[in-house]
XYZ file of C-alpha atoms in Angstrom:
674
model
C 122.590 16.017 -11.921
C 118.919 15.244 -11.356
C 116.294 15.978 -8.754
C 113.856 13.492 -7.266
C 112.954 10.883 -9.950
C 109.256 10.241 -10.606
C 107.581 7.140 -9.228
C 106.791 4.431 -11.786
C 103.093 3.550 -11.954
C 101.873 0.192 -13.300
C 98.522 -0.278 -11.487
C 96.125 1.740 -13.633
C 92.322 1.713 -13.572
C 92.395 0.274 -17.114
C 94.578 -2.236 -18.881
C 95.926 -0.761 -22.097
C 97.001 -1.627 -25.604
C 98.771 0.301 -28.336
C 98.972 0.102 -32.097
C 100.560 2.058 -34.933
C 98.194 3.443 -37.568
C 98.262 5.758 -40.567
C 95.830 8.644 -40.527
C 94.587 9.556 -44.040
C 94.439 13.169 -45.162
C 92.259 14.553 -47.987
C 95.203 14.808 -50.419
C 96.082 11.126 -49.937
C 99.007 11.718 -47.578
C 99.059 9.436 -44.531
C 100.435 10.553 -41.165
C 102.143 8.031 -38.948
C 100.530 7.697 -35.510
C 100.742 5.581 -32.381
C 97.534 5.067 -30.426
C 97.425 3.912 -26.807
C 93.898 2.893 -25.692
C 92.249 1.559 -22.553
C 90.746 -1.896 -22.888
C 87.065 -1.028 -22.621
C 83.964 -1.398 -24.775
C 82.933 2.177 -24.002
C 84.124 5.083 -26.165
C 86.581 7.451 -24.464
C 87.905 10.956 -25.158
C 91.061 11.253 -27.240
C 94.256 13.182 -26.443
C 96.598 14.290 -29.220
C 100.307 15.163 -29.236
C 101.423 16.316 -32.706
C 105.137 16.817 -33.436
C 107.840 16.573 -36.124
C 110.254 14.861 -33.728
C 109.821 11.159 -34.699
C 107.610 9.061 -32.451
C 109.423 5.856 -33.440
C 112.731 6.951 -31.904
C 113.561 10.516 -30.812
C 110.602 11.237 -28.500
C 109.717 7.582 -27.892
C 111.214 7.393 -24.369
C 109.299 10.531 -23.319
C 106.135 9.355 -25.089
C 106.146 6.117 -23.103
C 106.243 8.070 -19.842
C 102.865 9.743 -20.453
C 100.744 8.280 -23.269
C 100.315 4.852 -21.606
C 99.602 6.677 -18.326
C 96.717 8.578 -19.920
C 95.416 5.404 -21.558
C 95.503 3.678 -18.182
C 93.230 6.430 -16.868
C 90.584 6.100 -19.545
C 91.783 8.112 -22.553
C 92.890 7.238 -26.061
C 96.289 8.938 -26.149
C 97.659 9.522 -29.619
C 101.096 10.627 -30.819
C 101.312 11.794 -34.463
C 104.322 12.750 -36.611
C 103.898 15.956 -38.657
C 103.857 15.580 -42.456
C 107.320 14.949 -43.932
C 108.864 13.885 -40.624
C 109.520 10.523 -39.024
C 107.476 7.898 -40.843
C 104.737 10.250 -42.009
C 104.335 10.693 -45.732
C 104.554 13.995 -47.598
C 107.163 16.734 -47.719
C 108.364 18.859 -44.789
C 107.426 22.524 -44.584
C 108.229 25.526 -42.428
C 107.436 25.361 -38.735
C 103.708 25.812 -37.967
C 102.893 26.496 -41.615
C 99.334 26.468 -42.929
C 99.651 22.868 -44.149
C 100.764 21.611 -40.729
C 97.812 23.314 -39.048
C 95.297 22.152 -41.680
C 96.599 18.595 -41.255
C 96.189 18.993 -37.489
C 92.530 19.904 -37.891
C 92.030 16.810 -40.070
C 93.695 14.625 -37.418
C 91.432 16.033 -34.700
C 88.346 15.394 -36.819
C 89.574 11.864 -37.626
C 90.088 11.069 -33.951
C 86.645 12.382 -33.037
C 85.051 10.165 -35.701
C 86.606 6.890 -34.492
C 84.189 4.412 -32.903
C 86.368 4.206 -29.793
C 86.177 7.999 -29.256
C 83.378 9.973 -27.609
C 83.904 12.757 -30.114
C 85.645 14.973 -27.566
C 89.350 15.665 -28.118
C 92.080 17.266 -26.039
C 95.520 18.281 -27.219
C 98.780 18.668 -25.367
C 102.453 19.218 -26.006
C 105.652 20.902 -24.951
C 107.531 23.417 -27.124
C 106.565 22.652 -30.765
C 103.632 20.543 -29.558
C 102.597 23.314 -27.180
C 102.809 25.877 -29.980
C 100.591 23.976 -32.369
C 98.169 23.107 -29.569
C 97.571 26.836 -29.104
C 97.445 27.492 -32.830
C 94.970 24.689 -33.495
C 92.867 25.888 -30.575
C 92.736 29.288 -32.325
C 91.359 27.538 -35.436
C 88.633 26.121 -33.148
C 87.842 22.715 -34.664
C 84.576 21.649 -33.042
C 85.824 18.440 -31.335
C 88.764 20.209 -29.632
C 87.483 21.034 -26.154
C 90.659 21.504 -24.078
C 94.423 21.819 -24.389
C 97.456 21.692 -22.117
C 100.203 23.854 -23.612
C 103.632 23.568 -21.981
C 106.634 25.832 -22.632
C 105.035 27.419 -25.683
C 104.519 30.913 -27.067
C 101.687 33.131 -28.207
C 104.168 35.444 -29.990
C 106.305 33.822 -32.683
C 108.335 36.976 -33.279
C 109.290 38.289 -29.873
C 108.917 35.243 -27.624
C 110.361 32.401 -29.652
C 113.821 31.294 -30.800
C 114.188 33.936 -33.511
C 114.153 37.472 -32.071
C 114.233 39.075 -28.641
C 113.344 42.720 -28.156
C 113.626 43.170 -31.911
C 117.192 41.757 -32.026
C 118.323 38.594 -33.780
C 118.762 35.773 -31.278
C 122.128 34.543 -32.472
C 122.252 31.712 -29.969
C 119.037 30.000 -30.991
C 117.980 31.571 -34.283
C 121.026 29.824 -35.705
C 121.288 26.787 -33.436
C 117.654 25.776 -33.800
C 117.635 26.291 -37.560
C 120.741 24.090 -37.712
C 119.125 21.493 -35.468
C 115.999 21.345 -37.617
C 118.132 21.026 -40.763
C 119.726 17.928 -39.258
C 116.397 16.628 -37.954
C 114.509 16.978 -41.239
C 117.340 15.187 -43.060
C 116.888 11.997 -40.997
C 115.483 9.051 -42.972
C 112.237 7.186 -42.362
C 112.713 3.860 -40.577
C 112.293 0.867 -42.918
C 110.675 -1.154 -40.112
C 107.808 1.344 -39.987
C 107.894 2.979 -43.423
C 108.405 -0.229 -45.401
C 110.335 -0.801 -48.601
C 109.602 2.693 -49.871
C 111.614 4.348 -47.094
C 114.507 5.391 -49.357
C 112.271 7.015 -51.983
C 110.473 8.899 -49.172
C 113.828 10.049 -47.825
C 115.181 11.288 -51.151
C 111.950 13.140 -51.940
C 112.154 14.896 -48.578
C 115.785 15.837 -49.029
C 115.063 17.448 -52.391
C 112.426 19.616 -50.688
C 114.651 20.790 -47.821
C 115.272 24.518 -47.430
C 117.127 25.771 -44.326
C 114.730 27.556 -41.975
C 117.413 30.182 -41.369
C 116.841 31.742 -44.790
C 113.192 32.442 -44.054
C 113.659 33.561 -40.470
C 116.377 36.091 -41.298
C 114.348 37.440 -44.209
C 111.702 38.726 -41.769
C 113.489 40.987 -39.259
C 110.427 42.836 -37.970
C 107.028 41.574 -36.823
C 105.313 41.220 -40.187
C 102.594 38.935 -41.566
C 104.984 35.966 -41.518
C 105.355 36.156 -37.736
C 101.737 37.109 -37.083
C 100.735 33.769 -38.616
C 100.534 31.320 -35.736
C 100.882 34.022 -33.057
C 97.647 33.638 -31.110
C 98.251 36.981 -29.393
C 96.846 38.514 -32.580
C 93.347 37.359 -31.530
C 92.994 35.633 -28.176
C 89.216 35.525 -28.646
C 89.617 32.930 -31.407
C 90.535 30.308 -28.783
C 87.403 28.442 -27.706
C 88.973 25.425 -25.992
C 89.809 25.456 -22.287
C 93.529 26.217 -21.833
C 95.885 25.017 -19.116
C 99.049 27.063 -19.774
C 102.242 25.771 -18.150
C 105.768 27.166 -18.035
C 108.936 27.365 -15.987
C 110.874 30.380 -14.755
C 113.956 28.913 -16.460
C 112.173 28.489 -19.787
C 112.310 31.401 -22.275
C 108.575 31.117 -23.048
C 107.188 31.682 -19.553
C 105.763 35.136 -20.306
C 103.165 33.497 -22.552
C 101.549 31.978 -19.462
C 101.135 35.460 -17.964
C 99.594 36.816 -21.169
C 97.215 33.887 -21.585
C 95.789 34.153 -18.062
C 95.417 37.892 -18.608
C 93.623 37.735 -21.960
C 91.637 34.477 -22.045
C 88.262 33.923 -20.390
C 89.064 33.246 -16.704
C 86.310 30.628 -16.653
C 88.279 28.582 -19.213
C 91.957 29.145 -18.426
C 94.422 28.366 -15.658
C 98.141 29.132 -15.496
C 100.956 27.248 -13.797
C 104.598 28.404 -13.638
C 107.142 26.401 -11.680
C 110.921 26.635 -11.224
C 111.448 24.322 -14.196
C 113.539 24.383 -17.347
C 112.274 23.517 -20.848
C 110.849 20.177 -19.708
C 107.629 18.533 -18.615
C 107.305 19.217 -14.840
C 107.103 15.523 -13.862
C 110.448 14.455 -15.331
C 112.545 15.227 -12.259
C 115.129 17.220 -14.236
C 116.698 20.260 -12.569
C 115.735 22.698 -11.379
C 112.965 21.143 -9.291
C 110.934 20.386 -7.372
C 109.016 18.178 -9.772
C 105.262 17.793 -9.338
C 102.618 15.204 -10.165
C 102.010 16.875 -13.492
C 100.252 13.952 -15.136
C 97.779 13.842 -12.246
C 97.256 17.600 -12.550
C 96.553 17.353 -16.269
C 94.193 14.437 -15.609
C 92.137 16.815 -13.471
C 92.029 19.141 -16.483
C 91.002 16.400 -18.932
C 88.362 14.953 -16.601
C 86.920 18.428 -16.063
C 86.663 19.417 -19.723
C 86.432 16.125 -21.609
C 84.385 13.996 -19.200
C 82.345 16.704 -17.483
C 83.513 15.826 -13.980
C 83.991 18.501 -11.331
C 87.591 17.846 -10.332
C 88.046 21.115 -8.433
C 90.707 22.374 -10.825
C 88.651 25.433 -11.752
C 88.515 26.325 -8.050
C 92.313 26.665 -8.080
C 93.776 30.198 -8.331
C 93.877 31.608 -11.849
C 97.673 31.544 -11.658
C 99.769 29.260 -9.488
C 103.448 30.170 -9.546
C 106.660 29.269 -7.758
C 108.399 32.129 -5.963
C 112.044 31.254 -5.469
C 113.887 32.135 -2.305
C 117.242 33.854 -2.730
C 119.949 31.374 -3.735
C 123.651 31.543 -4.608
C 124.639 31.466 -8.291
C 125.096 28.022 -9.835
C 124.756 26.434 -13.259
C 122.435 23.697 -11.952
C 120.118 23.255 -8.972
C 118.531 19.876 -8.220
C 115.820 21.846 -6.416
C 115.357 25.541 -5.827
C 114.215 26.850 -2.454
C 110.896 28.648 -2.509
C 107.140 28.224 -2.256
C 103.931 28.254 -4.281
C 101.746 31.340 -4.562
C 98.247 31.782 -5.971
C 96.750 34.796 -7.747
C 92.981 35.316 -8.225
C 93.460 37.433 -11.361
C 96.203 38.701 -13.651
C 97.375 41.411 -13.315
C 97.120 40.447 -9.675
C 95.618 42.687 -6.988
C 98.417 41.358 -4.765
C 101.125 42.930 -6.940
C 102.077 46.612 -6.935
C 104.572 48.311 -9.245
C 107.320 49.934 -7.143
C 109.767 52.313 -8.908
C 113.457 52.552 -8.042
C 115.049 55.725 -9.455
C 118.640 55.619 -10.683
C 121.205 57.932 -9.101
C 124.524 59.330 -10.233
C 126.144 61.081 -13.182
C 125.746 60.138 -16.860
C 127.740 57.032 -17.745
C 129.023 55.776 -21.086
C 127.976 52.155 -21.719
C 130.146 50.555 -24.402
C 130.458 46.921 -23.402
C 133.073 44.642 -24.969
C 131.393 42.355 -27.456
C 132.048 39.153 -25.501
C 129.721 40.437 -22.782
C 127.114 37.708 -22.427
C 129.310 34.616 -22.445
C 128.042 33.922 -18.903
C 124.387 34.190 -19.969
C 123.821 30.443 -19.751
C 121.772 28.427 -22.213
C 118.803 30.065 -23.936
C 116.905 26.765 -23.646
C 117.878 25.100 -20.361
C 117.048 21.383 -20.575
C 118.143 20.290 -17.112
C 121.841 19.811 -17.898
C 124.707 20.617 -15.553
C 125.929 23.774 -17.359
C 122.562 25.268 -18.388
C 122.072 28.178 -16.010
C 124.090 31.397 -15.630
C 127.102 31.282 -13.282
C 128.061 34.139 -10.959
C 127.365 37.397 -12.799
C 130.184 39.477 -11.332
C 132.240 39.292 -14.514
C 129.239 40.353 -16.641
C 128.364 43.088 -14.152
C 131.873 44.530 -14.507
C 131.217 45.061 -18.235
C 127.940 46.880 -17.523
C 126.677 50.038 -15.875
C 125.256 48.914 -12.529
C 122.677 50.571 -10.284
C 122.054 49.125 -6.836
C 119.267 49.300 -4.289
C 119.834 47.857 -0.795
C 117.135 45.644 0.686
C 116.377 47.073 4.100
C 113.610 46.174 6.507
C 111.664 43.136 5.332
C 112.161 40.948 2.302
C 111.056 42.078 -1.173
C 109.063 39.500 -3.112
C 108.494 40.088 -6.822
C 106.124 38.332 -9.207
C 105.681 39.339 -12.835
C 107.668 41.325 -15.387
C 110.041 44.037 -14.159
C 110.342 47.089 -16.383
C 113.194 49.493 -17.050
C 112.995 53.095 -18.212
C 116.280 54.328 -19.650
C 117.226 57.821 -20.787
C 119.821 57.266 -23.517
C 121.917 59.368 -25.879
C 123.290 57.756 -29.035
C 125.778 59.190 -31.508
C 124.953 56.492 -34.093
C 121.632 55.400 -35.659
C 121.401 51.975 -33.977
C 122.244 50.119 -30.814
C 121.040 47.593 -28.270
C 120.293 47.832 -24.566
C 120.379 44.765 -22.348
C 119.177 44.920 -18.740
C 119.891 42.206 -16.175
C 118.306 42.066 -12.737
C 120.621 40.434 -10.192
C 120.426 39.445 -6.530
C 123.711 40.444 -4.870
C 124.542 38.679 -1.598
C 126.645 40.181 1.206
C 129.664 38.192 -0.052
C 129.413 39.970 -3.420
C 128.136 36.993 -5.426
C 125.639 37.993 -8.099
C 122.751 35.683 -9.072
C 120.924 36.450 -12.300
C 117.194 36.836 -11.576
C 115.890 37.893 -14.997
C 116.790 40.000 -18.038
C 115.417 41.860 -21.032
C 116.612 43.231 -24.373
C 115.682 46.126 -26.622
C 116.968 46.681 -30.127
C 116.855 50.467 -30.025
C 115.601 50.677 -33.610
C 112.526 48.724 -32.384
C 111.720 51.211 -29.614
C 108.641 52.489 -31.514
C 107.285 48.986 -32.064
C 108.468 45.541 -33.157
C 106.806 45.964 -36.555
C 109.182 48.696 -37.729
C 112.821 49.829 -37.635
C 113.287 53.482 -36.714
C 116.865 54.825 -36.782
C 117.985 56.782 -33.728
C 118.499 60.491 -34.467
C 122.267 60.832 -34.130
C 123.247 62.736 -30.995
C 119.679 62.770 -29.671
C 118.500 61.820 -26.184
C 115.363 59.709 -25.866
C 113.568 57.712 -23.182
C 113.026 54.016 -23.901
C 111.006 51.487 -21.922
C 111.061 47.707 -22.066
C 110.097 44.756 -19.917
C 112.298 42.019 -18.555
C 111.165 38.398 -18.600
C 108.725 37.419 -15.882
C 109.991 35.946 -12.621
C 109.018 35.033 -9.100
C 111.866 35.808 -6.672
C 112.529 36.958 -3.128
C 115.268 39.451 -2.213
C 116.132 39.093 1.502
C 117.265 41.888 3.856
C 120.975 42.577 3.636
C 121.107 41.814 -0.098
C 121.257 44.358 -2.906
C 119.063 44.556 -5.983
C 121.354 45.233 -8.935
C 120.212 46.411 -12.364
C 123.076 45.967 -14.850
C 122.860 47.634 -18.278
C 125.111 46.620 -21.176
C 125.271 47.390 -24.885
C 126.261 43.851 -25.931
C 125.108 40.317 -25.058
C 126.851 37.724 -27.223
C 125.975 35.068 -28.233
C 122.346 35.582 -27.251
C 122.066 38.816 -29.224
C 123.633 39.379 -32.646
C 125.607 42.667 -32.468
C 124.600 45.609 -34.619
C 127.306 46.549 -37.100
C 127.154 50.270 -36.382
C 126.673 50.027 -32.622
C 129.043 52.130 -30.526
C 127.291 51.979 -27.185
C 125.372 54.851 -25.630
C 125.347 57.332 -22.786
C 122.898 56.480 -19.996
C 121.549 59.380 -17.975
C 120.433 58.234 -14.506
C 118.123 61.227 -14.070
C 114.922 60.062 -15.752
C 115.927 56.373 -15.647
C 114.388 53.819 -13.291
C 113.674 50.189 -12.504
C 110.070 49.172 -11.801
C 109.556 45.985 -9.793
C 106.277 44.038 -9.506
C 106.248 43.689 -5.704
C 103.897 41.120 -4.198
C 102.469 41.982 -0.789
C 101.673 39.128 1.572
C 98.552 39.256 3.727
C 96.743 36.728 5.869
C 94.448 36.077 2.908
C 97.260 35.541 0.398
C 99.126 33.329 2.874
C 96.054 31.133 3.261
C 95.717 30.764 -0.527
C 99.423 30.043 -0.936
C 99.496 27.385 1.773
C 96.535 25.595 0.175
C 98.432 24.959 -3.071
C 99.747 21.422 -3.278
C 100.538 18.779 -5.868
C 100.811 15.026 -5.771
C 104.273 13.467 -6.154
C 105.493 12.989 -9.719
C 104.681 9.687 -11.357
C 104.935 8.217 -14.846
C 104.223 5.034 -16.747
C 106.764 2.249 -16.952
C 109.772 3.352 -19.050
C 110.248 2.109 -22.597
C 113.525 0.342 -21.834
C 115.938 2.394 -23.933
C 119.599 1.745 -23.080
C 122.309 4.414 -23.243
C 125.529 2.414 -23.637
C 128.876 3.638 -22.390
C 131.119 4.579 -25.326
C 134.859 5.071 -25.622
C 134.428 8.666 -26.766
C 135.832 11.222 -24.362
C 133.041 13.364 -22.950
C 133.600 16.998 -23.829
C 132.470 19.926 -21.669
C 128.899 21.150 -22.056
C 130.068 24.776 -22.239
C 133.692 25.702 -22.822
C 134.969 29.291 -23.081
C 138.320 29.810 -24.827
C 140.141 33.147 -24.877
C 142.885 34.102 -27.300
C 144.450 36.853 -25.205
C 146.736 38.294 -27.892
C 143.989 38.597 -30.506
C 141.174 39.510 -28.111
C 139.192 36.601 -29.563
C 136.619 34.652 -27.563
C 135.202 31.256 -28.464
C 132.277 29.470 -26.808
C 131.766 25.765 -27.537
C 128.416 24.248 -26.571
C 127.446 20.584 -26.561
C 123.603 20.648 -26.417
C 123.474 17.017 -25.207
C 120.114 16.109 -26.629
C 120.511 12.360 -26.396
C 123.850 10.861 -27.400
C 123.848 7.136 -28.184
C 120.892 4.929 -27.312
C 119.658 1.453 -28.192
C 115.916 0.800 -28.447
C 114.115 -2.406 -27.450
C 113.418 -3.227 -31.117
C 117.165 -3.159 -31.910
C 117.475 0.341 -33.396
C 120.802 1.996 -32.610
C 120.480 5.793 -32.672
C 123.488 8.077 -32.298
C 123.631 11.853 -32.524
C 126.395 14.322 -31.820
C 126.251 18.106 -32.079
C 128.620 20.970 -31.368
C 127.745 24.670 -31.487
C 130.576 27.217 -31.727
C 130.319 30.989 -31.240
C 133.291 33.301 -31.795
C 133.723 37.066 -31.509
C 136.516 39.603 -31.280
C 135.933 41.779 -28.234
C 136.205 45.094 -30.121
C 134.675 44.160 -33.499
C 130.926 43.479 -33.904
C 131.497 42.282 -37.479
C 133.661 39.390 -36.236
C 130.665 37.476 -34.828
C 130.371 33.943 -36.207
C 128.120 31.026 -35.254
C 128.587 27.463 -36.442
C 126.744 24.204 -35.763
C 127.869 20.704 -36.751
C 125.622 17.635 -36.501
C 126.222 13.922 -37.044
C 123.352 11.423 -36.793
C 123.414 7.673 -37.373
C 120.487 5.237 -37.457
C 121.554 1.601 -37.547
C 119.621 -1.679 -37.585
C 122.172 -4.508 -37.568
C 119.524 -7.180 -38.240
C 118.566 -5.427 -41.502
C 122.095 -4.299 -42.408
C 120.572 -0.803 -42.494
C 122.994 2.019 -41.748
C 121.918 5.578 -42.523
C 123.989 8.635 -41.637
C 123.371 12.380 -41.766
C 126.013 15.103 -41.488
C 125.176 18.802 -41.490
C 127.121 22.033 -41.162
C 125.562 25.451 -40.662
C 127.374 28.789 -40.385
C 126.392 32.421 -40.138
C 128.548 35.555 -40.122
C 127.977 39.125 -41.235
C 129.331 42.266 -42.778
C 127.922 45.776 -42.656
C 125.171 45.043 -45.163
C 124.339 41.330 -44.970
C 124.067 38.189 -42.911
C 126.163 35.553 -44.693
C 124.864 32.007 -44.319
C 126.247 28.651 -45.376
C 124.509 25.287 -44.913
C 125.518 21.804 -46.007
C 123.798 18.409 -45.810
C 125.431 15.049 -46.610
C 123.414 11.821 -46.326
C 124.698 8.254 -46.565
C 122.906 4.955 -47.109
C 125.611 2.563 -46.028
C 128.759 3.519 -47.943
C 126.807 5.394 -50.624
C 126.394 9.172 -50.565
C 122.770 9.582 -51.619
C 122.464 13.343 -51.132
C 124.891 16.248 -50.885
C 123.854 19.875 -51.124
C 125.294 23.220 -50.054
C 123.402 26.508 -49.747
C 125.246 29.839 -49.753
C 123.108 32.920 -49.194
C 123.440 36.591 -48.295
C 120.473 38.157 -46.516
C 120.288 41.955 -46.102
C 120.553 43.300 -42.542
C 117.476 45.476 -42.346
C 116.483 45.632 -38.691
C 117.549 42.674 -36.561
């Protein structure tokens, strides 16, 4: 299901051309790049998008939506593959490692030195490309004057795919490590890499190490995670920053932190209703906006010195959703735009809601969380959480009726919980829900705390057995309106599988309502705020002409995106997830690209040590005209016992009928904190 598709633009101020080049690095490695340029004799600023995701195939359809558009508006727009990926030379490394960032600085300097460039460079990207845009901005290469960072994080430990509230993110720690194992095993394309493609491929494969090993080896916020986390020193960022997120993207809190901590004269924040996608793509939930036009205002302001009015916009523009019934997909969400002059906003007041009642034992069955939805919504039909009534029934719930006028919240809710534990470890999960008069429960936002991380994410402090303590943690940021007649529900559980990996020794906790509370960031409307809000507008979404990739119909039966299976007799629950990244597609140059993935999560409802995650990938790249047929198969599994995480990874690569690489990794990693 999709929202309103973007308009296709072909009448640009400049005619354009594009060419593939190799950017030399000091050690002799050459990075593969595609450069779109306006046809003009005058030098222009350059824009860089820098990713490991293969510009010649995997991101090519998305690249063609925006890079030619920027070139048509007077910019050299450049897409570069990270070292060891796609058709770039060299060996792959860890995500955002020092080599990747040093290479990025060299690329920026190379762009600035080209005769067709004015010497001023901007950088943009979503997810990985948004991360390294921020990280390179913190290194402050002189030519880098502005960035647009979309769906990215300033905190690699607690706001990425690895950990949440100090707990291991089972759903994406494992799934993304498995995805990257499959991605890094893909071969270079002989059309672009030349006759040496196979030697490049084999050298890469010999260097592969599953990311999962490294990520699980660092279960608290240590030096490994501080590297690349710009929250460690916001003042290092000198470039102007346009920070963009979506309320259905897990990284949206970074936007709030960036507008709070960066120089307000050089930062603006934008949070819409979107998932983990560029806001012009028309993927649900919408509405989409003219994002390319909005970023052009940013580039013209900071790279061409034009006053585009973008710095007169509110510091933070955000979408505040109206109340809506639960659903796993929304083409468009009801709501409106709101503007804040500062963050924290003078329009937002923290309002406490005290819990009532007697102490309650919270010992949720371990399948609690199967209705959490996808950690990374991409705009698919089964991404978002369904009705939360089943999850609420496995939680301790505290309700607050909405009387009088509506309650509009903007920011990060906070919970204060008074807990008693009889064991040294546990986890608390809080979900904020909007309960309609018919009883339906819509998830608004949520937060997690590994109780051993209550003193800080950089340490693990066991809970004194039998002791009562107060803990405080924030939920993810949100903009939402609770209407009169509804109820605000705060649901607290001790399990949240498969988002959160269960602690082996967890036995729930006792929650004491006296001393516990929910704090909501309530936004108060005035004539002045209404005037600012009404003035916010965006042009309709538009993009460049599509690349012309075809997705053929196959005979394979389409499986469900998310399928829950229950073995009633054994108390066993199984979640199967098809991430649906791309399927089969045929490119204009004849490349046939097929990928298929299935993630599986199983748990026994009364046994935290039964948790198992598995991911299987199959990828095929085929060029019939060259008789080239390369295939990659990977398998990744993780389980646990009391002492260790137990991981198993396998990669098999074929060149035609020949198996050219086969390796299995078996590793036990001590459970220290996560």
